[in-house]
mmCIF file of C-alpha atoms and ligand atoms in Angstrom:
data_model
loop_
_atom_site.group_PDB
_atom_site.id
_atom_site.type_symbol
_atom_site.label_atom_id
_atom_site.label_comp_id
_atom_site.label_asym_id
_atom_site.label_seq_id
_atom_site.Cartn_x
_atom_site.Cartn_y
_atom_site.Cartn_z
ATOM 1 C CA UNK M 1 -148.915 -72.394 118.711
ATOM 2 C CA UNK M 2 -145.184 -73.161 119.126
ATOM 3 C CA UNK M 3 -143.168 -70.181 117.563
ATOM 4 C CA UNK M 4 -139.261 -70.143 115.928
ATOM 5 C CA UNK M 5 -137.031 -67.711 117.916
ATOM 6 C CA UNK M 6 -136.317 -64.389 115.359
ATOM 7 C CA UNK M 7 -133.291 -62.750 115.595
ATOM 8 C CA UNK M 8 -131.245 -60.397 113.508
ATOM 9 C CA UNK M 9 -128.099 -60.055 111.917
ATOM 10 C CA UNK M 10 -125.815 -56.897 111.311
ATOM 11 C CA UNK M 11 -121.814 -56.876 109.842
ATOM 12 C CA UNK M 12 -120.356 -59.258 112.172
ATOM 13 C CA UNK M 13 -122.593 -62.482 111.743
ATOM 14 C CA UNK M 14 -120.096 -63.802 114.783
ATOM 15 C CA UNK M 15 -121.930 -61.633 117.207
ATOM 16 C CA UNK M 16 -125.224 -63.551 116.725
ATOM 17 C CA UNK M 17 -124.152 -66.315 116.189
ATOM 18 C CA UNK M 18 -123.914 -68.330 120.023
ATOM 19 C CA UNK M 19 -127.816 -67.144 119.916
ATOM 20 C CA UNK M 20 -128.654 -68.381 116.556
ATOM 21 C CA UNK M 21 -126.794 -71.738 117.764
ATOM 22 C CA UNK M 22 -128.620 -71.986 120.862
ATOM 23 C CA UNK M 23 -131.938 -71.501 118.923
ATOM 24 C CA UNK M 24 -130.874 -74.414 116.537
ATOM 25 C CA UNK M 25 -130.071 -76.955 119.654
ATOM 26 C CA UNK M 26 -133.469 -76.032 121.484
ATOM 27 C CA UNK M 27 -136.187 -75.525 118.823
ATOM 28 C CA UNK M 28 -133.792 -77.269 114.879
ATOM 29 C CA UNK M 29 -134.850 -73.748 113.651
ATOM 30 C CA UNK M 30 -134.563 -70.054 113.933
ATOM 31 C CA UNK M 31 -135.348 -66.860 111.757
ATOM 32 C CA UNK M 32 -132.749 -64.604 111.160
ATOM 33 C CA UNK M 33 -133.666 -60.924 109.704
ATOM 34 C CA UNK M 34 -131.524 -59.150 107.382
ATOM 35 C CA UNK M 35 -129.528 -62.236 106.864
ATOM 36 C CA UNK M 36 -129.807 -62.218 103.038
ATOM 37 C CA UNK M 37 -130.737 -58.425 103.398
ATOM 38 C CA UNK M 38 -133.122 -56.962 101.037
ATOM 39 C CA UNK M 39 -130.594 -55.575 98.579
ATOM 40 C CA UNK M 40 -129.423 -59.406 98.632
ATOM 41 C CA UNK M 41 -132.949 -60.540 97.932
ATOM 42 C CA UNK M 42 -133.788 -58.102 95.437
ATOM 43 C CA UNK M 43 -130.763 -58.156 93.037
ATOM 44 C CA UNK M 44 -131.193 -62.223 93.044
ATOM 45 C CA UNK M 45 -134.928 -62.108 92.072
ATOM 46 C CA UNK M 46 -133.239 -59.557 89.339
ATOM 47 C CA UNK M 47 -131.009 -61.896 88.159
ATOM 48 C CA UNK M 48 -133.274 -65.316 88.432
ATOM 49 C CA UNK M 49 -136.244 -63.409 87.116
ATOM 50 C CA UNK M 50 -135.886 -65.140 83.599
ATOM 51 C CA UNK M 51 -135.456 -67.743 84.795
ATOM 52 C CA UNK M 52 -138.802 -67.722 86.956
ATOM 53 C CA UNK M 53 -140.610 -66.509 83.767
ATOM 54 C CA UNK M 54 -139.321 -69.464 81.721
ATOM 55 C CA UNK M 55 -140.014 -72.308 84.217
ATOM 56 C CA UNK M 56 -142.990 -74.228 84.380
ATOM 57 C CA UNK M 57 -145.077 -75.158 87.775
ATOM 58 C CA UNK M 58 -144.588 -78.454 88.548
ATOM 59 C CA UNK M 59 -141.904 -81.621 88.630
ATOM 60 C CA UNK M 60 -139.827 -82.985 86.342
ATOM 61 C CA UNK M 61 -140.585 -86.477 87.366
ATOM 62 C CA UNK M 62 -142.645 -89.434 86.787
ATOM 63 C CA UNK M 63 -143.026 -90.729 89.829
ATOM 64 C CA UNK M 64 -145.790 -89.739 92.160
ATOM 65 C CA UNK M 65 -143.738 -89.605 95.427
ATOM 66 C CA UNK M 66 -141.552 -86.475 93.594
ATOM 67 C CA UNK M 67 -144.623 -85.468 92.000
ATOM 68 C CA UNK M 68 -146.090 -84.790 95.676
ATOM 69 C CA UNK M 69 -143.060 -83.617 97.118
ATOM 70 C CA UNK M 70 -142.352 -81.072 94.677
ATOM 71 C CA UNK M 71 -146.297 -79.638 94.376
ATOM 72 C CA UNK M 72 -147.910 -78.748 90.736
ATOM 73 C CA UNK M 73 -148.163 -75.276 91.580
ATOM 74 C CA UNK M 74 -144.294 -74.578 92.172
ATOM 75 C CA UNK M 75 -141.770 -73.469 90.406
ATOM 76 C CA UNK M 76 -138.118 -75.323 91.295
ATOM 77 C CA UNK M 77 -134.945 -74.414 89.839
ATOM 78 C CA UNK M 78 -131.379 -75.506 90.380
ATOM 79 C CA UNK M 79 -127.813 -74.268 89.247
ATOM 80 C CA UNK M 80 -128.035 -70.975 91.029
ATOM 81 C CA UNK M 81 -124.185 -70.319 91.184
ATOM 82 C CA UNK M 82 -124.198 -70.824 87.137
ATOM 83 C CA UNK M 83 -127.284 -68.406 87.007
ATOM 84 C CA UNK M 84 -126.353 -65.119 89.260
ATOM 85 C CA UNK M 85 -123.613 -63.447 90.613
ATOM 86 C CA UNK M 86 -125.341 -62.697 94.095
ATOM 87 C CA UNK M 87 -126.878 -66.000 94.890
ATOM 88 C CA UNK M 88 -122.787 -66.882 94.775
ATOM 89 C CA UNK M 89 -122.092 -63.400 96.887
ATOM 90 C CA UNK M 90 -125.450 -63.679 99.210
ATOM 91 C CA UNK M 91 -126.744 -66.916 99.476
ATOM 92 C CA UNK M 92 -123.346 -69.304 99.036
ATOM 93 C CA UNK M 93 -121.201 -67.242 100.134
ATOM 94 C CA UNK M 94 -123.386 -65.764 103.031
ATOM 95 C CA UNK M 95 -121.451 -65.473 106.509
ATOM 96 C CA UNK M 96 -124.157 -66.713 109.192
ATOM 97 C CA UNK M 97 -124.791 -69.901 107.101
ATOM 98 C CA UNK M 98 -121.257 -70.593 106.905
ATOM 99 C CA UNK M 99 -120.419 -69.758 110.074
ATOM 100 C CA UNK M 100 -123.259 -71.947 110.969
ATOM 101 C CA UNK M 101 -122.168 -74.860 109.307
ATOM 102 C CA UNK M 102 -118.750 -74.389 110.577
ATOM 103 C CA UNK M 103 -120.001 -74.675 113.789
ATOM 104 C CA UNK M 104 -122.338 -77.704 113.304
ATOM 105 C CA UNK M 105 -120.752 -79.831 110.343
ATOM 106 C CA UNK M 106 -117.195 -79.484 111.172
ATOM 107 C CA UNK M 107 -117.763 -81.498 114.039
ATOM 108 C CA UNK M 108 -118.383 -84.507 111.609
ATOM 109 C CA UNK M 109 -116.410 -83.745 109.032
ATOM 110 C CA UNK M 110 -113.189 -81.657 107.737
ATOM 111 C CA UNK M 111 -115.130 -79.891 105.328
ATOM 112 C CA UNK M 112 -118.975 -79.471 103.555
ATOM 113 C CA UNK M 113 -119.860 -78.242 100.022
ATOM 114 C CA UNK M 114 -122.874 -77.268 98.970
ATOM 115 C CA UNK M 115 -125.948 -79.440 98.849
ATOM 116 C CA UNK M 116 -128.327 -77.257 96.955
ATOM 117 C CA UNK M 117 -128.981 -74.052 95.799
ATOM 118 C CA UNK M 118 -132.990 -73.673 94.385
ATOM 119 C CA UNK M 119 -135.680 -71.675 94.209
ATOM 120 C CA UNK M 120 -138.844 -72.687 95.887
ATOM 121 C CA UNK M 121 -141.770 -70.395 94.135
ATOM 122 C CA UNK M 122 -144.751 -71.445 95.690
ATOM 123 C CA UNK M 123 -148.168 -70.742 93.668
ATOM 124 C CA UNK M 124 -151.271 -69.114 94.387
ATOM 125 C CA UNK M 125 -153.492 -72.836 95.446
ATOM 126 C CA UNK M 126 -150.655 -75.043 96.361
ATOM 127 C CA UNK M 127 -151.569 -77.188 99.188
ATOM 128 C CA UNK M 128 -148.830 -77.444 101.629
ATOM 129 C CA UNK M 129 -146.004 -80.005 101.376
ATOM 130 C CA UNK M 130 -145.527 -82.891 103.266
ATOM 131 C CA UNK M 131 -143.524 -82.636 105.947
ATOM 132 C CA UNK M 132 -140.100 -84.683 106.140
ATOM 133 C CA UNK M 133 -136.281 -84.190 107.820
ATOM 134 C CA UNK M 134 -133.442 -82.868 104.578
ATOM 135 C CA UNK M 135 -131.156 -85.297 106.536
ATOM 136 C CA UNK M 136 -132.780 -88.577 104.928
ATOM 137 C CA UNK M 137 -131.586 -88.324 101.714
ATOM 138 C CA UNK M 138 -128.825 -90.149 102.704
ATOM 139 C CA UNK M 139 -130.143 -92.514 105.611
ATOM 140 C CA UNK M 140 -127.536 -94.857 105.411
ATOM 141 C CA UNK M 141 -125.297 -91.859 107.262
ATOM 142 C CA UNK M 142 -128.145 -90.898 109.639
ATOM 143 C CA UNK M 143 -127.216 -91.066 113.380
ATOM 144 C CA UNK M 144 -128.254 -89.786 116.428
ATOM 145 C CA UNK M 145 -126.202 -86.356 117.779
ATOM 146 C CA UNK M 146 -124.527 -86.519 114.129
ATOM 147 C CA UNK M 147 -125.645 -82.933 112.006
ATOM 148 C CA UNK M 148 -125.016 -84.152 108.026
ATOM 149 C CA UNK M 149 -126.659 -80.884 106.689
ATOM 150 C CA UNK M 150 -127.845 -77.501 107.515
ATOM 151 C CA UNK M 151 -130.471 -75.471 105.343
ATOM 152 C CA UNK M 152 -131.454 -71.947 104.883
ATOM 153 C CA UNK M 153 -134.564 -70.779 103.241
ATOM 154 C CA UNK M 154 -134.374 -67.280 102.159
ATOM 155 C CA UNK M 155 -137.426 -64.988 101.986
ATOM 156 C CA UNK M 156 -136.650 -63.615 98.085
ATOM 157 C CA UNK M 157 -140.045 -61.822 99.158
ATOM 158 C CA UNK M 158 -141.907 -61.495 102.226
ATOM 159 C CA UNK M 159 -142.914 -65.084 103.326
ATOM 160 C CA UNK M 160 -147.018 -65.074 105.329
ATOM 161 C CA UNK M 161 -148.926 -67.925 106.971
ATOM 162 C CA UNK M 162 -150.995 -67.459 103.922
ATOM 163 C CA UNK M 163 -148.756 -67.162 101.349
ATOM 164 C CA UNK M 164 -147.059 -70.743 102.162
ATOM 165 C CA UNK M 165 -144.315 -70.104 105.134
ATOM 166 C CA UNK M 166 -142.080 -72.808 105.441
ATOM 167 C CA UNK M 167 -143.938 -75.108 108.329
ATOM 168 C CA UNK M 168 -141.136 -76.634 111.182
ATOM 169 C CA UNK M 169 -142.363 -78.497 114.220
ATOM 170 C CA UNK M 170 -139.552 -77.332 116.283
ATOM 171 C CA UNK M 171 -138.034 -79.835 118.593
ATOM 172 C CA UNK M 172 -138.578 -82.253 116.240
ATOM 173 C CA UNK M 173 -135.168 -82.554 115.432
ATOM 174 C CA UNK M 174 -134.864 -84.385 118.975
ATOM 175 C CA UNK M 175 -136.356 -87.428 117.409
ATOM 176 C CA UNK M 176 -134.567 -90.748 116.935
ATOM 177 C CA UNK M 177 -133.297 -90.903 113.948
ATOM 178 C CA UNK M 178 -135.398 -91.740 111.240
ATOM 179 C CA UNK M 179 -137.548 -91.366 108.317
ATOM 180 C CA UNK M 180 -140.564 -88.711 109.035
ATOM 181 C CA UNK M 181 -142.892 -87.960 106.553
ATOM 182 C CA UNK M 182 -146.583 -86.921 106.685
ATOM 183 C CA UNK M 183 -148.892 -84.471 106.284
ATOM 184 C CA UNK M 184 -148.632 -81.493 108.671
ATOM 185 C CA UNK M 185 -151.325 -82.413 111.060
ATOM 186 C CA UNK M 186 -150.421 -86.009 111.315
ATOM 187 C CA UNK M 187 -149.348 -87.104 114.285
ATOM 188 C CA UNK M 188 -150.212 -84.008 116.681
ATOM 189 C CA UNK M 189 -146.808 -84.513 118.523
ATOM 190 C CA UNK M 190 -145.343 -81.673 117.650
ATOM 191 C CA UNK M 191 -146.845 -77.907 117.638
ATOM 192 C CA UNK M 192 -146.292 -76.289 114.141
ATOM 193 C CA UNK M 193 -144.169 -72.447 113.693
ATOM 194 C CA UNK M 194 -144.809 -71.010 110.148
ATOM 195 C CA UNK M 195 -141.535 -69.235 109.562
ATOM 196 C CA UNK M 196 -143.518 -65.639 108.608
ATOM 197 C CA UNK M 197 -140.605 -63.384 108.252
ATOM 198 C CA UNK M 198 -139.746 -60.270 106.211
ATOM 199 C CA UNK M 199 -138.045 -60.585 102.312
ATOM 200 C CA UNK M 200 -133.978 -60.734 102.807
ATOM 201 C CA UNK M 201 -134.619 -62.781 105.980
ATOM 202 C CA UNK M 202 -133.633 -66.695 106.143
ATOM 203 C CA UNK M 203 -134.495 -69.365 108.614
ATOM 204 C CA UNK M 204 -131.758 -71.456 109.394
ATOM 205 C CA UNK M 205 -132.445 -74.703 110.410
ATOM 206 C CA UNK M 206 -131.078 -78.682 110.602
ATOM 207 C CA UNK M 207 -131.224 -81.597 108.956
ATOM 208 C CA UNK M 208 -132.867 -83.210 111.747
ATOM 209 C CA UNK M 209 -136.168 -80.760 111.961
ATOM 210 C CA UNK M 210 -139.444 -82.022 110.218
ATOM 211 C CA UNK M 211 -140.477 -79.339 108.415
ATOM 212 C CA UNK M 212 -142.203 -78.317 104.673
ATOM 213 C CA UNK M 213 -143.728 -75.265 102.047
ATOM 214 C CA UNK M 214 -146.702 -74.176 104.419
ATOM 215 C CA UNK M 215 -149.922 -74.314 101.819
ATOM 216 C CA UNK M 216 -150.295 -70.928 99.636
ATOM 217 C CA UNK M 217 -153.997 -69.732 99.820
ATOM 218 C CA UNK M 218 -153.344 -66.422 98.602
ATOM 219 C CA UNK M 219 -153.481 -65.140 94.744
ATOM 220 C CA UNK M 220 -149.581 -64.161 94.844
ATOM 221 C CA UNK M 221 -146.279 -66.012 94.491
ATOM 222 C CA UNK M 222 -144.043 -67.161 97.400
ATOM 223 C CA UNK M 223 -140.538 -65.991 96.420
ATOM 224 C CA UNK M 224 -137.899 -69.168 98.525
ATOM 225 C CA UNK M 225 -134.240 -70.161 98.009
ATOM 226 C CA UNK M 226 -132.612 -73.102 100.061
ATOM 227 C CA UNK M 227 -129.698 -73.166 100.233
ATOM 228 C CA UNK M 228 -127.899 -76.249 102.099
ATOM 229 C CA UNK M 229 -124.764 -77.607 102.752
ATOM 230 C CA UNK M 230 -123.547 -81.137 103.175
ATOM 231 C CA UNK M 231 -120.251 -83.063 105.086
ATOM 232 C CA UNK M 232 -117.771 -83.394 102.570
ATOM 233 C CA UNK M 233 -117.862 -87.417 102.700
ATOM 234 C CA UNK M 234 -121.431 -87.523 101.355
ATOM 235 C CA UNK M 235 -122.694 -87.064 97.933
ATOM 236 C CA UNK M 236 -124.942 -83.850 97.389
ATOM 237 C CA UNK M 237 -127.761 -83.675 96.119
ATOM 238 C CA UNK M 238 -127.334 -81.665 93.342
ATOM 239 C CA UNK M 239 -124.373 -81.919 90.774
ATOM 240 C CA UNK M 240 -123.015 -78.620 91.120
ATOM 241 C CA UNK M 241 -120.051 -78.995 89.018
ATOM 242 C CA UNK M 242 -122.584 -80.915 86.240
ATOM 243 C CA UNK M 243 -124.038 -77.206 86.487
ATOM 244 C CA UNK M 244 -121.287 -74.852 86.961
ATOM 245 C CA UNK M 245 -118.733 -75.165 84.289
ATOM 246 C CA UNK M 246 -114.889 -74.757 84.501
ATOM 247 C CA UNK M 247 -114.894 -71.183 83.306
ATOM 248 C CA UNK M 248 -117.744 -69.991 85.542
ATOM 249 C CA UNK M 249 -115.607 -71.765 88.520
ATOM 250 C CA UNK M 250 -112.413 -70.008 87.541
ATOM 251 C CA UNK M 251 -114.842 -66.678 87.857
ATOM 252 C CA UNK M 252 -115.757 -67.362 91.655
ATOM 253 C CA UNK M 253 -113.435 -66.772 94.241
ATOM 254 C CA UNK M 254 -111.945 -70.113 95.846
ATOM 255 C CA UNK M 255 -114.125 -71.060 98.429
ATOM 256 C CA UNK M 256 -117.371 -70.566 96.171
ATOM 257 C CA UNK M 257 -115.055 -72.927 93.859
ATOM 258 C CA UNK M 258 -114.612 -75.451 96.526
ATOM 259 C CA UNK M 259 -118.271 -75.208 98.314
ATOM 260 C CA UNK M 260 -119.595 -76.108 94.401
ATOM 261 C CA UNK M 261 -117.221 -79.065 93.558
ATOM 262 C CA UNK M 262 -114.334 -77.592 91.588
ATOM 263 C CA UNK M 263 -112.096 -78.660 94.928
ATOM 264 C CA UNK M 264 -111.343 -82.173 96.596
ATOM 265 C CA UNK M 265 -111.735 -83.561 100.382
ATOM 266 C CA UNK M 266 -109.163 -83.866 102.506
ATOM 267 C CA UNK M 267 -110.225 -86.157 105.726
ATOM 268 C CA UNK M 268 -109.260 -85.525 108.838
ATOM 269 C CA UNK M 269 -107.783 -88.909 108.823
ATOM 270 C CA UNK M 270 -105.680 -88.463 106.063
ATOM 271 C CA UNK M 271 -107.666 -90.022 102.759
ATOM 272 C CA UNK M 272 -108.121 -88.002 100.240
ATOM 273 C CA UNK M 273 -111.415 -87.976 97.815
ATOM 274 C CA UNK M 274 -112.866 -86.462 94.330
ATOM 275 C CA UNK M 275 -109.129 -85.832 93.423
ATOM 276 C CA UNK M 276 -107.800 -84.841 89.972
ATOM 277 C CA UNK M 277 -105.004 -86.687 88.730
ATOM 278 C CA UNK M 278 -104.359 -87.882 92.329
ATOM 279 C CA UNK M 279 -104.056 -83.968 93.580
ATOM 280 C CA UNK M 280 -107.098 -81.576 95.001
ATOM 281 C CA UNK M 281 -108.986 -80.651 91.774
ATOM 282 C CA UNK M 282 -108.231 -76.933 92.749
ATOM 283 C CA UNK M 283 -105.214 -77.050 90.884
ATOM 284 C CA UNK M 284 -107.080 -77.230 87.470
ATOM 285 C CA UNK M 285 -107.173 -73.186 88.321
ATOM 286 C CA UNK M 286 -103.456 -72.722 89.319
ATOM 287 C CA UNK M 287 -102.368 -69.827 87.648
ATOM 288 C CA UNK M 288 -98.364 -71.921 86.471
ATOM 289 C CA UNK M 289 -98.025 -73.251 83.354
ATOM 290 C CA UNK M 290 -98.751 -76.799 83.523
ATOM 291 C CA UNK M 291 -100.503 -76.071 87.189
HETATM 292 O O1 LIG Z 301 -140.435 -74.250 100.289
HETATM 293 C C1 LIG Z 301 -140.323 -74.446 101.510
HETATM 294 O O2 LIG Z 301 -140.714 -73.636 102.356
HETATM 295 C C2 LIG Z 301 -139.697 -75.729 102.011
HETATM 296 C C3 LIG Z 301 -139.446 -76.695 100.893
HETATM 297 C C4 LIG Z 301 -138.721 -77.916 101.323
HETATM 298 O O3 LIG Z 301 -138.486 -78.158 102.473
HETATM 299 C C5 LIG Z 301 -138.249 -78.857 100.300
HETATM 300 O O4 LIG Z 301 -138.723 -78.809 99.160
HETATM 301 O O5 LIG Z 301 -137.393 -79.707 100.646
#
């Protein structure tokens, strides 16, 4: 069985970072211990664990596709950065991911935001999810040797082959563009890594790389957060400033303002997008009167 590269991560997330990178181009994903840390991981659970208790299993949808996708035995949440202080200081905020999708996004873009912050608790039965690439949500901007997004999933507790590991085929994300989705047997091509790794760990991984929630055959809860970002020209999947309100922005410190929404995009080429009154929308938090 094919296995995902672990490393691990201490102050300076720039020191790992050419190997975390070098997993990414070889296998689309790669482990990373401590990235979240445990104190990370525990004080988000703290602060989501309301939340977990007030959320049903299941989706939100009527449509069977979502129904599928999202599993009956799961618990899904967005709005993260409206919900707890740490998933802004550990999980949007965190170094390696950023300096990650510096690395990989800014190539095709001038800036990203966020694409998602959720929780992913899988439940004690859940079959595992079908596989499929984050990338096609938007397939009209899918393109060969172009990166569009790059996901972590956090371990919010320790994350088993049993307990529903996220499953990657890795080297998948060599594929031809296009839309892959299946069960995770389907097509034998690829060998399959269950990303088993410690709580405070993340695996870090592509838009390209098939992947999906491994099946939970165990009688406890898998604790997950993704959290992606997106290229700056493309619309994310989540509404983060629908979720985030002005006064919660003017809370954050500016790049946590920007990655969410409350900022605009300023191409390379010179456009400018998602303006306010024809000006970057982080001026709605200039401290001047009449800023
Ligand atoms: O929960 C996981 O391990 C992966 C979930 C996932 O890939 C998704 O829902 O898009």
């Amino acid at each position: 069985m094919a296995g995902l590269t672990k490393l691990g991560v201490g102050a300076d997330p720039q020191i790992v970072l050419p190997d975390v990178l070098a997993a990414l181009d070889r296998d689309g994903g790669v482990i990373v211990e401590n990235m979240l840390g445990q104190a990370g991981a525990g004080r988000i659970r703290d602060e989501l664990a309301a939340d977990f208790d007030r959320w049903k299993p299941g989706s939100r949808s009527d449509l069977d596709v979502w129904q599928t996708f999202h599993g009956a035995r799961t618990i899904r949440f967005t709005g993260l950065a409206a919900r707890s202080d740490a998933f802004v200081q550990y999980g949007l905020l965190n170094p390696l991911l950023l300096a990650v999708s510096d690395a990989l996004l800014l190539a095709n873009a001038a800036d990203y935001w966020l694409n998602t912050g959720q929780v992913m608790a899988v439940g004690p039965g859940e079959p595992a999810q079908y596989l499929h690439r984050d990338e096609n949500n938007w397939p009209e901007a899918v393109a060969d040797g172009r990166e569009l997004t790059v996901s972590a999933m956090f371990a919010l507790g320790d994350f088993t082959r049993d307990n529903g590991a996220t499953v990657v085929q890795p080297g998948s994300h060599r594929l031809p563009a296009g839309v892959r989705r299946g069960p995770a047997d389907s097509d034998g091509e690829f060998e399959t890594a269950f990303a088993e790794m410690p709580a405070g760990s993340g695996m870090i991984y592509t838009g390209k790389v098939v992947h999906g929630a491994g099946a939970n055959t165990t009688d406890e809860w898998r604790h997950g957060m993704h959290v992606s970002f997106v290229v700056g020209w493309l619309r994310p999947e989540e509404a983060s400033p629908l979720m985030v309100d002005r006064d919660r922005a003017a809370a954050l410190p500016p790049r946590a303002r920007d990655l969410l929404g409350w900022g605009s995009y300023h191409s390379d080429g010179g456009g400018r997008t998602w303006l306010v009154d024809f000006e970057d929308a982080g001026r709605l938090f200039a401290s001047e009167p009449g800023g």
